[in-house]
Amino acid sequence: MIDEVTDERTREGESAAGPAVPQEGEAGPHAGAGHGEPDKSAKKTEDAPAPSRAEVSNYEIVEHWFGVAAERLELPDDVAAVFRSSYREVQVQVPVKLGDGKVHVFSGYRVQHNGARGPYKGGIRFHPEVDLDEVRALAELMTWKTAIVNLPYGGAKGGVNVDPSKLESHEVQAVARSFMDKIEKVLGPTRDIPAPDVGTNAQVMAWLMDEYGKLHGHTPACVTGKPIALEGSQGREAATGRGVVHVFQEAAKGIDLDPADSRFVVQGFGNVGSWTARLMQALGATMVGVSDASGAIATEDGIDAEELAEHVREGGTVGAFNGGAGEIDSDDLVAVECDVFIPAALGGMIHKDNADRMNCRMIVEGANSPTTPSADSILNDKGVTIMPDVLANAGGVVVSYFEWVQNLQHFRWNEDQVNERLAEIMRRAFHEVADRAKQNDTPMRPAAYELGIERVVEAASTRGYI
Ligand code: NAD
């Protein structure tokens, strides 16, 4: 199965049929401009060269792991077929007049994978590479993730193929509002509740909530990840990173690693990466390498995560950070020697051509689908412990759940209450997955998928949906 998935694919930039598809960094005629037909060409998203990514799509990665777990669970083919496709897939046009005075048409998506356990839940991504295949994969991942941490939600995801870094704030606002206008019919606090993801943040959630409110009346529970001033939850911004760190702390015990003594590398210094780094540093750990889309830096002496976060908040990039670390090739970040490597950027960045170079004892997946199945297999053979995305980065959706609960009750929790409850849920989920992995003698990822799938299948069949 692993070979089938990867062998059919070639590395980015090496189409088996020749270079017919525009390659990353080789923007097509409409690259990111959003004129007319939805632009499906590969696009250059930032000015500096980005590290290589696998050609295995996010969808193939999620399908691979679903297939492995379904086989072990002996899920009948007809039942598995229900989960191999989505309940609902909405694709809309998002026309927006930009600063050049022209109307640009972006493509927007909302995919609801499965709602057996409750309302659909999942982020909204603004990124030029967003397409239906990716959104589908991320929606399915949310179904298993919410089940693994035992939240009363189904799985969904959405996105718009726009590059927010190239737009003015009022243009991003126009994209958000236009997108909400097109998809509001399938959303709502008891139907589907979006949250932030790559390229979106609390401000974007505020615009989405406001737009939804124009049509339905003030409804704070219609999105999560909102600013505190608009009934967002204390602790939501740091929640995914905090969850990553809880999982790391539990997993470290299993490999006799003292968190205070550990050295870590973070790939992607956005919401998830920067919070993970700051919270790891607060435990006493040392960041020895870090990257963003602009470049990578590394030093054995350590990079101050708080100072780097401040530098990025002020508009700086990781590559330009003057904190005593030397710039390295982004592709070499994976080879930096450390105890823990934390991918917190995009999918498929640890693949069969760089997995063998990794020089860590543990990977804690802050990003969604960062590791391809082939890379996972190589790393397992090398003895690297992997904490899978569906468990490790669930902290965000856990606190999104808390935000939704608070909004429905019009009652506020303080940050300590949020953080304590988050810790309890993450630790419980870790141990449920770890017990299963031990019992079945498998790594954590198959155990996590099995747990999630079992819970969703039970809910779907008890409802009479399957
Ligand atoms: P973000 O947009 O805040 O940050 C993304 C970071 O990745 C940025 O620093 C960007 O420069 C960097 N990046 C982009 N391309 C890169 C490349 N080629 N090499 C190195 N760095 C690169 O996004 P985020 O919300 O932090 O999400 C990061 C990952 O975590 C995504 O996979 C997302 O799906 C996942 N995730 C996010 C949340 C959440 O609550 N935000 C929850 C669960 C999972």
XYZ file of C-alpha atoms and ligand atoms in Angstrom:
510
model
C 0.000 0.000 0.000
C 2.768 2.395 0.933
C 4.671 1.628 -2.260
C 1.533 1.982 -4.318
C 0.885 5.420 -2.952
C 4.387 6.742 -3.358
C 5.597 4.926 -6.445
C 2.829 6.317 -8.575
C 4.084 9.743 -7.646
C 7.207 11.633 -8.423
C 8.792 14.412 -6.459
C 7.541 17.909 -6.888
C 8.865 19.268 -10.118
C 9.317 15.836 -11.688
C 6.108 14.884 -13.409
C 6.361 11.328 -14.731
C 4.942 12.578 -18.019
C 7.408 15.447 -18.255
C 7.186 18.950 -16.889
C 3.711 19.706 -18.290
C 2.399 21.013 -14.973
C 3.772 24.380 -13.883
C 6.214 23.806 -11.033
C 6.338 25.571 -7.692
C 7.977 28.928 -8.125
C 6.995 28.984 -11.799
C 3.758 30.892 -11.540
C 1.209 30.460 -14.316
C -0.326 33.368 -16.192
C -3.011 33.937 -13.554
C -0.919 33.014 -10.548
C -2.853 34.070 -7.487
C -4.501 36.881 -9.400
C -7.959 35.365 -9.313
C -9.089 36.493 -12.780
C -11.819 34.544 -14.542
C -11.421 30.736 -14.375
C -10.322 29.327 -11.026
C -6.551 29.145 -11.195
C -5.302 25.588 -10.694
C -1.678 26.163 -11.604
C 1.062 25.669 -9.044
C 1.958 29.016 -7.608
C 4.827 30.763 -6.026
C 3.546 31.823 -2.637
C 6.476 33.684 -1.193
C 9.573 35.294 -2.609
C 12.148 32.825 -1.276
C 12.407 29.203 -2.459
C 10.309 26.902 -0.285
C 11.608 23.528 0.887
C 10.596 20.571 -1.255
C 7.332 18.812 -0.580
C 6.170 15.366 -1.583
C 3.947 14.825 -4.563
C 1.722 12.528 -2.509
C -1.384 14.591 -1.968
C -2.903 15.206 1.447
C -5.880 13.177 0.267
C -3.737 10.130 -0.535
C -2.044 10.406 2.850
C -5.344 10.436 4.770
C -6.835 7.709 2.572
C -3.781 5.547 3.133
C -4.130 5.698 6.916
C -7.878 5.218 6.757
C -7.318 2.106 4.594
C -4.781 0.631 7.024
C -7.101 1.143 10.003
C -10.222 -0.029 8.159
C -8.450 -3.261 7.258
C -7.321 -3.887 10.826
C -10.833 -3.116 12.102
C -12.237 -5.440 9.405
C -14.631 -2.711 8.349
C -16.935 -4.097 5.638
C -16.249 -2.545 2.203
C -19.715 -0.990 1.949
C -19.283 0.735 5.312
C -15.742 1.881 4.458
C -17.078 3.325 1.189
C -19.284 5.728 3.172
C -16.227 7.203 4.864
C -14.115 7.316 1.723
C -16.295 10.118 0.363
C -17.749 13.284 1.897
C -21.305 13.933 3.025
C -21.384 17.304 1.258
C -18.930 19.266 -0.887
C -19.649 22.878 -1.750
C -17.582 24.794 -4.295
C -18.356 28.463 -4.835
C -16.966 31.398 -6.723
C -15.633 34.239 -4.599
C -15.621 37.408 -6.729
C -13.833 40.343 -5.125
C -12.887 43.747 -6.505
C -9.223 44.297 -5.567
C -7.076 47.416 -5.454
C -6.343 47.236 -9.190
C -10.031 48.040 -9.788
C -10.720 44.600 -11.329
C -12.992 41.844 -10.117
C -10.923 38.763 -9.228
C -12.681 35.406 -8.979
C -11.276 32.996 -6.402
C -12.547 29.472 -5.691
C -14.003 28.731 -2.259
C -14.729 25.311 -0.779
C -16.486 23.846 2.224
C -16.401 20.090 2.591
C -18.404 18.305 5.301
C -17.005 14.816 5.622
C -19.073 13.147 8.331
C -21.480 14.507 10.946
C -22.456 11.352 12.818
C -21.051 12.579 16.148
C -22.290 16.187 15.988
C -22.101 19.430 13.993
C -19.305 19.617 11.418
C -16.174 21.368 12.657
C -13.023 22.453 10.884
C -10.842 25.346 9.832
C -10.863 27.699 6.886
C -7.603 28.049 4.977
C -6.630 31.005 2.771
C -3.727 29.788 0.638
C -3.065 29.859 -3.118
C -2.682 26.057 -3.255
C -6.087 25.308 -1.713
C -8.100 22.953 -3.920
C -10.950 20.510 -3.478
C -8.652 17.519 -3.047
C -6.799 19.161 -0.161
C -9.942 20.436 1.549
C -11.520 16.969 1.243
C -8.515 15.365 2.906
C -8.428 17.897 5.719
C -12.182 17.487 6.317
C -11.790 13.725 6.707
C -8.858 14.268 9.044
C -11.149 16.431 11.225
C -13.721 13.607 11.466
C -11.117 11.268 12.958
C -9.482 14.002 15.056
C -12.661 15.142 16.816
C -13.520 11.495 17.519
C -10.034 10.671 18.869
C -10.240 13.482 21.432
C -13.896 12.575 21.967
C -15.586 15.872 21.091
C -19.237 15.887 19.991
C -18.393 17.024 16.460
C -18.077 15.771 12.921
C -15.367 16.793 10.470
C -15.250 19.614 7.891
C -12.782 21.964 6.255
C -12.936 24.978 3.996
C -10.700 27.265 2.066
C -10.198 29.862 -0.612
C -7.340 29.707 -3.158
C -6.139 33.197 -2.320
C -2.776 34.420 -1.073
C -3.630 36.772 1.819
C -0.012 37.914 2.117
C -0.415 39.664 -1.256
C -3.628 41.500 -0.273
C -4.425 44.583 1.784
C -6.377 43.956 4.977
C -9.610 45.358 3.483
C -9.201 42.999 0.518
C -8.834 39.971 2.813
C -11.972 41.189 4.577
C -13.798 41.355 1.225
C -12.723 37.764 0.413
C -13.910 36.528 3.833
C -17.300 38.250 3.532
C -17.864 37.153 -0.054
C -16.973 33.557 0.874
C -19.355 33.581 3.867
C -22.179 34.942 1.681
C -21.826 31.904 -0.577
C -21.549 29.169 2.064
C -23.699 30.429 4.967
C -26.557 28.120 4.021
C -24.608 25.044 5.062
C -23.160 26.628 8.239
C -24.518 27.514 11.681
C -23.936 26.639 15.352
C -25.830 23.349 15.064
C -24.670 22.533 11.526
C -21.073 23.454 10.835
C -18.720 25.752 12.763
C -15.555 27.058 10.994
C -12.309 28.046 12.751
C -8.920 29.527 11.723
C -6.307 27.573 9.773
C -3.355 28.499 7.531
C -3.685 32.092 6.320
C -6.660 32.969 8.536
C -6.774 34.261 12.112
C -9.033 35.746 14.794
C -9.637 38.858 12.684
C -10.848 36.794 9.729
C -13.140 34.854 12.085
C -14.576 38.178 13.319
C -15.440 39.214 9.731
C -16.986 35.793 9.064
C -19.094 36.040 12.224
C -20.190 39.569 11.373
C -21.217 38.565 7.852
C -23.138 35.541 9.137
C -24.821 37.817 11.698
C -26.128 40.152 8.970
C -28.150 37.262 7.609
C -29.061 35.370 10.778
C -28.753 37.844 13.673
C -25.842 37.966 16.115
C -24.606 34.374 16.379
C -21.184 34.169 18.059
C -21.297 30.327 18.138
C -21.225 30.210 14.314
C -17.399 30.354 14.206
C -14.627 29.780 16.747
C -11.173 31.284 17.089
C -12.730 34.755 17.369
C -11.038 37.683 19.150
C -11.637 37.813 22.919
C -13.573 41.075 22.420
C -16.082 39.200 20.268
C -16.743 36.237 22.568
C -13.636 34.333 21.580
C -12.212 32.041 24.241
C -9.275 32.727 26.471
C -6.473 30.393 25.453
C -7.709 29.661 21.908
C -4.814 31.326 20.107
C -2.205 29.212 21.886
C -4.350 26.078 22.117
C -2.968 24.023 19.239
C 0.620 24.682 20.327
C -0.298 23.964 23.948
C -1.845 20.654 22.903
C 1.296 19.756 20.926
C 3.358 20.379 24.057
C 1.048 18.253 26.267
C 1.385 15.359 23.855
C 5.156 15.866 23.735
C 5.397 15.834 27.541
C 3.469 12.573 27.811
C 5.390 10.961 24.939
C 8.768 12.091 26.319
C 8.258 9.845 29.360
C 8.139 6.855 26.999
C 11.602 7.558 25.583
C 13.199 8.746 28.820
C 13.563 12.307 27.593
C 13.527 15.180 30.053
C 11.552 18.036 28.394
C 13.656 20.619 30.237
C 16.785 19.135 28.710
C 15.508 18.647 25.204
C 16.439 20.337 21.938
C 13.776 20.940 19.329
C 13.308 22.158 15.762
C 10.164 23.871 14.457
C 9.244 23.877 10.760
C 6.788 26.744 10.153
C 6.635 29.617 12.649
C 2.992 30.674 12.359
C 0.267 30.236 14.938
C 0.992 26.587 15.757
C 4.772 26.704 15.399
C 5.368 29.900 17.335
C 3.140 28.921 20.250
C 4.628 25.451 20.417
C 8.111 26.968 20.428
C 7.315 29.475 23.177
C 5.662 26.862 25.373
C 8.489 24.355 24.819
C 10.937 27.082 25.804
C 8.901 27.761 28.941
C 9.513 24.104 29.894
C 13.254 24.742 29.603
C 13.717 23.183 26.157
C 16.036 24.772 23.566
C 15.046 25.601 19.987
C 18.019 24.724 17.760
C 16.384 25.254 14.362
C 13.333 26.983 12.904
C 11.892 27.992 9.548
C 9.066 29.766 7.814
C 8.267 30.126 4.121
C 11.061 32.706 3.788
C 13.929 30.545 5.023
C 15.486 28.631 7.920
C 17.984 29.302 10.711
C 19.804 26.994 13.122
C 22.294 27.085 15.978
C 23.219 24.654 18.739
C 23.301 27.614 21.141
C 19.552 28.076 20.908
C 17.175 30.592 19.335
C 14.972 32.627 21.642
C 11.374 31.736 20.712
C 9.869 34.782 22.468
C 12.192 37.208 20.664
C 11.573 35.493 17.335
C 7.806 35.656 17.894
C 8.114 39.379 18.615
C 10.229 39.871 15.467
C 7.618 38.040 13.358
C 4.745 39.943 14.999
C 6.449 43.152 13.881
C 6.464 41.899 10.297
C 9.890 40.206 10.204
C 10.696 36.827 8.708
C 12.521 33.914 10.318
C 15.340 34.071 7.754
C 16.030 37.705 8.631
C 16.049 37.166 12.417
C 19.218 38.461 13.967
C 19.333 36.242 17.038
C 22.768 34.666 16.743
C 21.696 31.818 14.456
C 23.039 31.220 10.976
C 20.806 30.919 7.938
C 20.657 27.418 6.455
C 19.041 25.986 3.351
C 15.372 25.295 4.126
C 15.793 21.757 2.800
C 18.462 21.118 5.434
C 16.235 21.922 8.423
C 15.135 18.273 8.629
C 18.770 17.229 9.133
C 19.385 19.479 12.147
C 20.233 17.258 15.105
C 17.615 17.489 17.847
C 15.451 15.429 20.188
C 12.122 16.585 18.797
C 11.202 17.798 15.328
C 7.908 19.695 15.134
C 6.443 20.154 11.644
C 4.035 23.106 11.843
C 3.733 24.282 8.225
C 2.016 22.442 5.383
C 1.278 18.843 4.408
C 3.748 16.405 2.799
C 6.924 18.179 3.915
C 8.504 15.027 5.357
C 8.660 12.613 2.450
C 10.569 9.614 1.153
C 13.443 11.732 -0.151
C 14.222 13.557 3.083
C 12.990 11.206 5.850
C 16.282 9.380 5.999
C 18.099 12.658 6.692
C 16.101 13.345 9.826
C 18.187 13.441 12.948
C 15.667 13.387 15.804
C 14.239 10.925 18.317
C 10.659 12.091 18.070
C 8.332 13.935 15.685
C 5.271 15.693 17.070
C 3.032 16.672 14.164
C 1.683 20.181 14.680
C 0.781 20.462 10.977
C -1.838 18.347 9.255
C -0.478 15.438 7.166
C 3.163 16.595 7.289
C 4.525 13.038 6.925
C 3.878 10.860 3.887
C 3.267 7.129 4.422
C 6.677 6.234 2.910
C 8.439 8.695 5.207
C 6.489 7.335 8.171
C 7.718 3.852 7.363
C 11.360 5.000 6.971
C 11.170 6.858 10.280
C 9.624 3.931 12.109
C 12.475 1.750 10.835
C 14.933 4.348 12.158
C 13.262 4.093 15.566
C 11.806 7.624 15.518
C 8.675 7.945 17.653
C 5.888 9.813 15.812
C 2.996 11.588 17.510
C 0.420 11.808 14.703
C -1.416 14.965 13.650
C -4.869 13.588 14.484
C -3.804 13.476 18.131
C -0.967 15.980 18.476
C -2.600 19.043 16.930
C -6.101 18.490 18.320
C -5.666 21.163 21.012
C -7.059 23.837 18.693
C -10.318 22.065 18.077
C -10.610 21.208 21.783
C -10.506 24.884 22.759
C -12.729 25.729 19.780
C -15.202 23.338 21.388
C -14.818 25.210 24.694
C -15.428 28.502 22.858
C -18.592 27.120 21.240
C -19.829 25.820 24.620
C -19.179 29.224 26.225
C -20.952 31.032 23.352
C -23.999 28.769 23.593
C -24.192 29.340 27.346
C -23.228 33.056 27.165
C -20.843 32.302 30.001
C -17.107 32.994 30.146
C -14.372 30.713 31.481
C -11.028 32.118 32.594
C -7.747 31.063 30.973
C -6.780 28.678 33.782
C -10.075 26.836 33.420
C -9.562 26.557 29.666
C -5.967 25.385 29.975
C -6.735 22.845 32.721
C -9.568 21.305 30.743
C -7.450 21.251 27.596
C -4.643 19.448 29.450
C -7.084 16.889 30.824
C -8.529 16.090 27.385
C -5.154 15.933 25.621
C -3.645 13.664 28.292
C -6.659 11.387 28.293
C -6.601 11.113 24.489
C -2.844 10.456 24.523
C -3.234 7.600 26.982
C -6.217 6.098 25.188
C -4.214 6.015 21.962
C -1.005 4.859 23.686
C -2.840 1.993 25.464
C -4.286 0.845 22.181
C -0.918 1.083 20.441
C 0.631 -1.016 23.204
C -2.163 -3.563 23.152
C -1.952 -3.977 19.339
C 1.815 -3.514 19.150
C 1.474 -0.748 16.541
C 2.790 2.808 16.336
C 0.568 5.621 17.607
C -0.859 6.653 14.223
C -2.706 3.441 13.307
C -3.916 3.190 16.908
C -5.287 6.755 16.781
C -7.077 6.200 13.480
C -8.603 2.939 14.741
C -9.916 4.638 17.862
C -11.418 7.515 15.881
C -12.928 5.355 13.155
C -14.453 2.965 15.689
C -16.184 5.857 17.469
C -17.534 7.370 14.248
C -18.762 4.016 12.930
C -20.557 3.368 16.217
C -22.267 6.776 16.129
C -23.232 6.439 12.461
C -24.687 2.983 12.895
C -26.490 3.812 16.149
C -28.122 6.755 14.388
C -29.157 4.442 11.561
C -27.105 6.402 9.016
C -25.261 3.276 7.893
P -0.095 29.896 9.853
O -0.527 30.424 8.555
O -0.271 30.708 11.088
O 1.465 29.490 9.803
C 2.014 28.699 8.797
C 3.539 28.852 8.889
O 4.151 27.958 7.980
C 4.029 30.264 8.500
O 5.108 30.618 9.349
C 4.550 30.083 7.078
O 5.539 31.012 6.712
C 5.117 28.685 7.226
N 5.330 28.009 5.961
C 4.558 27.997 4.843
N 5.163 27.296 3.885
C 6.341 26.863 4.418
C 7.412 26.111 3.925
N 7.395 25.636 2.682
N 8.469 25.851 4.759
C 8.492 26.310 6.021
N 7.497 27.038 6.542
C 6.454 27.303 5.747
O -0.824 28.457 9.989
P -1.113 27.626 11.313
O -2.499 27.919 11.733
O 0.009 27.754 12.264
O -1.147 26.143 10.710
C 0.043 25.399 10.498
C -0.319 23.926 10.320
O -1.004 23.469 11.483
C -1.258 23.625 9.153
O -0.930 22.351 8.646
C -2.621 23.588 9.817
O -3.561 22.818 9.081
C -2.256 22.921 11.127
N -3.208 23.149 12.201
C -3.526 24.410 12.618
C -4.403 24.584 13.689
C -4.729 25.943 14.246
O -5.399 26.002 15.274
N -4.279 27.016 13.654
C -4.975 23.455 14.307
C -4.609 22.187 13.861
C -3.715 22.037 12.820
